[in-house]
Amino acid sequence: MYTDLLDKGYASLRRGDPHAALIRFRHAAESEPERPQAYFGMAMVYLEQDSSDETVTALEKALSVDPSYIPARAYLGVEYLKRYDIARAEEELERALKDEPTNLLAHLKYAEYYYRLGFYHRSVETLERGLKGPHGANEHIVAMARQFLVQARQKSKNIILREPPDPRRWLRLFARFMPRKGDETYTPGKVELS
Amino acid sequence: MLVWLLIGCSFMLMLVRIGLPFGIKSEGSVVATVTLTYREKLLLHRTDLYALGALLVLGAIGKWFPTTVELVIILVALALINLPVRYQFTTVGIACNNVLFRKWKEFEYARYRGAKLTLVPRKGFGALPLFVLASRQDEVFPYFQRFLQVRNEAPPKFLKRSVMLWLRRRLSLITLMALFGISLLFLLSACGEGPDPSGLNTAKQSNLTGVSANGTPMTQQQLNTAKSNEPFAYNLALLVDENRLGINFVWTLVTGYLVMFMQAGFALVETGLTRAKNAGHTMAMNFMIYGLGMIGYYICGFAFQFGGVGLVGIPNLGGLSALTKELAIPIGGTNWGIIGYKGFFLNDGSYDVGIAVMFLFQMVFMDTTATIPTGAMAERWKWSAFCVYGFFVSTLVYPVFGNWAWGGGWLSQLGAIGLGKGYIDFAGSGVVHAVGGWCALAGAILLGPRLGKYNRDGSANTIPGHNMVLALLGCFILAFGWFGFNPGSTLGAATNGNLRIGIIAVNTMLAGALGSVTAMIYTWVSGAKKPDIGMMGNGLLAGLVAITAPSGYVSPLFACIIGAIAGVNVVFFAGIIEKVLKVDDPVGAIAVHGVNGAWGQLSVGLFADGLANYGGLQVRGIFFGDPGQLVAQIIGMAVCFVYVFGISWAFFALYKKLFGLRVSAETELRGLDIPEMGSLGYNPDAEFYKPPIAVASSVSGGGE
């Protein structure tokens, strides 16, 4: 019942009937309020309708019933970014990736975050990492990630991004003179007790 | 006498409006206290201010007082305006500080008419106008309503007439124009003053004793003898002096023009090293700092910096003997100069050919300083904050330290206590570049990094510049301009050891070249194992910045060493600033100008060889036998950092608290061009970064 309503809701959304989709998602939410998928579906409807406040509310509701629901967290991160709340956006996306390091959707949304900020190379890195791992995502998300990767690569144009060398690397020159961890021959003052 | 009486009366009136020695006590218990805002206090004192203003204008036209007295009057008036004024509402009546108390029963009702609030009296009493702005009336009315009825009365009919409305709408514009006109009148009133506005009297006998062509200047006695015995030779000598001054003027002006062109170089470097979406904003900052800074420097910056330089004398430009006002503290027989105070508007007795040349040359130097923070603070700085900064740096930051080093101030006098020849900064590694760099550091810290620059784990994301062609072209233009910057700092090309300009130019080019080469090698052998274009440019600039102070005192070999170290410095410290201090500096201005400016200051105390001789000034560093010089340089370096960083921090922190320094996150992500400037630097790539449509709006299968 619950899954049927969700499927029908997404089908309505794809057909371009968000009102019908919303009704189905609401029914699904009423039938099983402790499951997050219906709230997420409602968020997708609101997203389609450009209703930012409702989208965030629905995503937060989904997370309140199931904090481990990664898609809601990933989408919420990007919604915060659209509101220019960079810190919260990064926090949500990072947490999504931390909770499920192989989730492709989380990688995709993190890549979108970097893309929107103009860090195309980071976007490419994130997508490549997501696609390389055992993500187990459905083919639609994989296709979307690949399409996004192509566009991000076009933007970053394989430039080697230059940054000043880390001056702390000079400290490594002295590493050879430091006692190695766990190597007892280098431990000064150690007394063997018989 | 009458004028002083009038001014005194105005001040007394201002005082008695806000405080009395034996004040009137209020009755009843206090219900509320309303403190007047600055604008309200201005309204309260407006009649006295009009009177003072009129007296000042008349005084300026009639030359009744010197500029300093006028400044003191203005400062006293400002101080009085800033004293707090409070209305106290008590259960019995209303009080204003301790100067007024009126009972509620004296009034019939409170009337507000537009922005005016008046307590309308009963018969036999007087009305009481209150200075509360319309925007605050909602806050104040509840207190009245406890005791009096508040009525909104329509303005009288004549105010509704179109002419009156037209006037009311344009009142602020008319006032501004009137003020502008009066200022213009004040400026014009002093025209014609000055030691030598025609340039006919600058060549004179006293110059001839101040300069030397071969190290031995002529004495006054020799000249007097020549004047009586050989009038032709004497007149010829004066002619030669005029030619000498002509050569020096032309040299200083032309090199000044080269330095002015450096603004274009800075604009290209900074724009190239930032993102395309902010190109218009970055370019506009570099463009407008020229005008904004120049106005500030013209009004008072030059006077603060060089108001007393005539006491030291600049023989290359005819002595500048009109600039003789320096606020100084005499200790141990030496006058330790703090700040100059002559040359305001180039008008108060400083309408002079030599002073004009000096102003032009120093103005473009100040502009170089002012434009440095625009790079470090690029891509997130609010335009209005930048405009205010333009005045701040040109009137206070640069001129004050400039006075200490170049205007005859206390740092230049350190030689009097045995520290070499005092703090020496030939062309401004410290005065120009370190000042700009430390100001940029304070600004960049308070402004914070660009959005997304640092991740939550503290690691930095690289934000590449959008056009390295522009950046390197800018570096080349800067290197070209530096041939004005350093050799021009002799302020002349004839006599007094100024033939050294060739060596100075060679030192300049060598240090720049070595800087770029060492920076290239450093980046080539580290990190991505490829030479870094941006760092090559910054290496060139670092070498040029570092050689600026010692260029007049070191040999070409030491110029190479100084430049080579500067090239390493810039890469190393750019890493420290970005990765350790976590300060976001988009163009590397702090490492280039701040760090290498300090290195340049220090290197005078190390490598100066004592072979240059500018009218007797011979400087030796520690490697050539004078450790005192190094101590003077270290003091100069430390003072430069403490003063500039401190005052800049205070300014930026205050501005941030009061008005905000930074644009909104939305503006920053969209790019500053449209929100801040209303037009784009470029059309392509300047829109908000939008992801592909597939990601932005797709919902299919998003859930599972």
mmCIF file with all atom_site columns, N, CA and C in Angstrom, chain A residues 24 35 41 55-56 87 109 111 122 128 140 170 177 179 191 194:
data_model
loop_
_atom_site.group_PDB
_atom_site.id
_atom_site.type_symbol
_atom_site.label_atom_id
_atom_site.label_alt_id
_atom_site.label_comp_id
_atom_site.label_asym_id
_atom_site.label_entity_id
_atom_site.label_seq_id
_atom_site.pdbx_PDB_ins_code
_atom_site.Cartn_x
_atom_site.Cartn_y
_atom_site.Cartn_z
_atom_site.occupancy
_atom_site.B_iso_or_equiv
_atom_site.pdbx_formal_charge
_atom_site.auth_seq_id
_atom_site.auth_comp_id
_atom_site.auth_asym_id
_atom_site.auth_atom_id
_atom_site.pdbx_PDB_model_num
ATOM 1  N N  . ARG A 1 24  ? -1.098 11.846 -3.207  1.00 0.00 ? 24  ARG A N  1
ATOM 2  C CA . ARG A 1 24  ? -0.682 10.456 -2.946  1.00 0.00 ? 24  ARG A CA 1
ATOM 3  C C  . ARG A 1 24  ? 0.402  10.388 -1.860  1.00 0.00 ? 24  ARG A C  1
ATOM 4  N N  . ARG A 1 35  ? 7.552  6.597  8.530   1.00 0.00 ? 35  ARG A N  1
ATOM 5  C CA . ARG A 1 35  ? 8.523  6.318  7.456   1.00 0.00 ? 35  ARG A CA 1
ATOM 6  C C  . ARG A 1 35  ? 8.802  7.617  6.683   1.00 0.00 ? 35  ARG A C  1
ATOM 7  N N  . GLY A 1 41  ? 8.995  12.452 -0.749  1.00 0.00 ? 41  GLY A N  1
ATOM 8  C CA . GLY A 1 41  ? 8.239  12.621 -2.001  1.00 0.00 ? 41  GLY A CA 1
ATOM 9  C C  . GLY A 1 41  ? 7.542  13.980 -2.033  1.00 0.00 ? 41  GLY A C  1
ATOM 10 N N  . THR A 1 55  ? 9.658  22.840 0.845   1.00 0.00 ? 55  THR A N  1
ATOM 11 C CA . THR A 1 55  ? 10.626 21.764 0.571   1.00 0.00 ? 55  THR A CA 1
ATOM 12 C C  . THR A 1 55  ? 11.457 21.489 1.812   1.00 0.00 ? 55  THR A C  1
ATOM 13 N N  . VAL A 1 56  ? 11.984 22.583 2.400   1.00 0.00 ? 56  VAL A N  1
ATOM 14 C CA . VAL A 1 56  ? 12.844 22.412 3.583   1.00 0.00 ? 56  VAL A CA 1
ATOM 15 C C  . VAL A 1 56  ? 12.044 21.798 4.725   1.00 0.00 ? 56  VAL A C  1
ATOM 16 N N  . ALA A 1 87  ? 27.318 27.294 5.727   1.00 0.00 ? 87  ALA A N  1
ATOM 17 C CA . ALA A 1 87  ? 27.819 26.448 6.816   1.00 0.00 ? 87  ALA A CA 1
ATOM 18 C C  . ALA A 1 87  ? 26.895 25.260 7.049   1.00 0.00 ? 87  ALA A C  1
ATOM 19 N N  . LYS A 1 109 ? 24.895 15.204 -4.689  1.00 0.00 ? 109 LYS A N  1
ATOM 20 C CA . LYS A 1 109 ? 24.453 16.481 -4.114  1.00 0.00 ? 109 LYS A CA 1
ATOM 21 C C  . LYS A 1 109 ? 25.651 17.286 -3.590  1.00 0.00 ? 109 LYS A C  1
ATOM 22 N N  . ALA A 1 111 ? 28.543 17.143 -4.935  1.00 0.00 ? 111 ALA A N  1
ATOM 23 C CA . ALA A 1 111 ? 29.145 17.669 -6.160  1.00 0.00 ? 111 ALA A CA 1
ATOM 24 C C  . ALA A 1 111 ? 28.390 18.900 -6.636  1.00 0.00 ? 111 ALA A C  1
ATOM 25 N N  . ARG A 1 122 ? 36.471 20.182 -7.572  1.00 0.00 ? 122 ARG A N  1
ATOM 26 C CA . ARG A 1 122 ? 35.987 19.450 -6.397  1.00 0.00 ? 122 ARG A CA 1
ATOM 27 C C  . ARG A 1 122 ? 34.747 18.634 -6.766  1.00 0.00 ? 122 ARG A C  1
ATOM 28 N N  . GLU A 1 128 ? 33.571 11.454 -9.186  1.00 0.00 ? 128 GLU A N  1
ATOM 29 C CA . GLU A 1 128 ? 34.414 10.300 -9.533  1.00 0.00 ? 128 GLU A CA 1
ATOM 30 C C  . GLU A 1 128 ? 34.498 9.330  -8.343  1.00 0.00 ? 128 GLU A C  1
ATOM 31 N N  . HIS A 1 140 ? 19.046 5.381  -12.909 1.00 0.00 ? 140 HIS A N  1
ATOM 32 C CA . HIS A 1 140 ? 18.724 6.782  -13.199 1.00 0.00 ? 140 HIS A CA 1
ATOM 33 C C  . HIS A 1 140 ? 19.713 7.728  -12.495 1.00 0.00 ? 140 HIS A C  1
ATOM 34 N N  . TRP A 1 170 ? 58.433 21.760 5.102   1.00 0.00 ? 170 TRP A N  1
ATOM 35 C CA . TRP A 1 170 ? 59.842 21.869 5.493   1.00 0.00 ? 170 TRP A CA 1
ATOM 36 C C  . TRP A 1 170 ? 60.117 21.131 6.792   1.00 0.00 ? 170 TRP A C  1
ATOM 37 N N  . PHE A 1 177 ? 65.229 12.807 11.883  1.00 0.00 ? 177 PHE A N  1
ATOM 38 C CA . PHE A 1 177 ? 65.958 12.932 13.146  1.00 0.00 ? 177 PHE A CA 1
ATOM 39 C C  . PHE A 1 177 ? 65.060 12.701 14.366  1.00 0.00 ? 177 PHE A C  1
ATOM 40 N N  . PRO A 1 179 ? 62.553 10.562 16.844  1.00 0.00 ? 179 PRO A N  1
ATOM 41 C CA . PRO A 1 179 ? 62.386 9.147  17.211  1.00 0.00 ? 179 PRO A CA 1
ATOM 42 C C  . PRO A 1 179 ? 61.130 8.585  16.581  1.00 0.00 ? 179 PRO A C  1
ATOM 43 N N  . VAL A 1 191 ? 65.161 1.960  30.438  1.00 0.00 ? 191 VAL A N  1
ATOM 44 C CA . VAL A 1 191 ? 65.962 1.071  31.294  1.00 0.00 ? 191 VAL A CA 1
ATOM 45 C C  . VAL A 1 191 ? 65.336 -0.323 31.274  1.00 0.00 ? 191 VAL A C  1
ATOM 46 N N  . SER A 1 194 ? 65.560 -6.428 34.815  1.00 0.00 ? 194 SER A N  1
ATOM 47 C CA . SER A 1 194 ? 65.673 -7.893 34.732  1.00 0.00 ? 194 SER A CA 1
ATOM 48 C C  . SER A 1 194 ? 64.726 -8.530 35.756  1.00 0.00 ? 194 SER A C  1
#
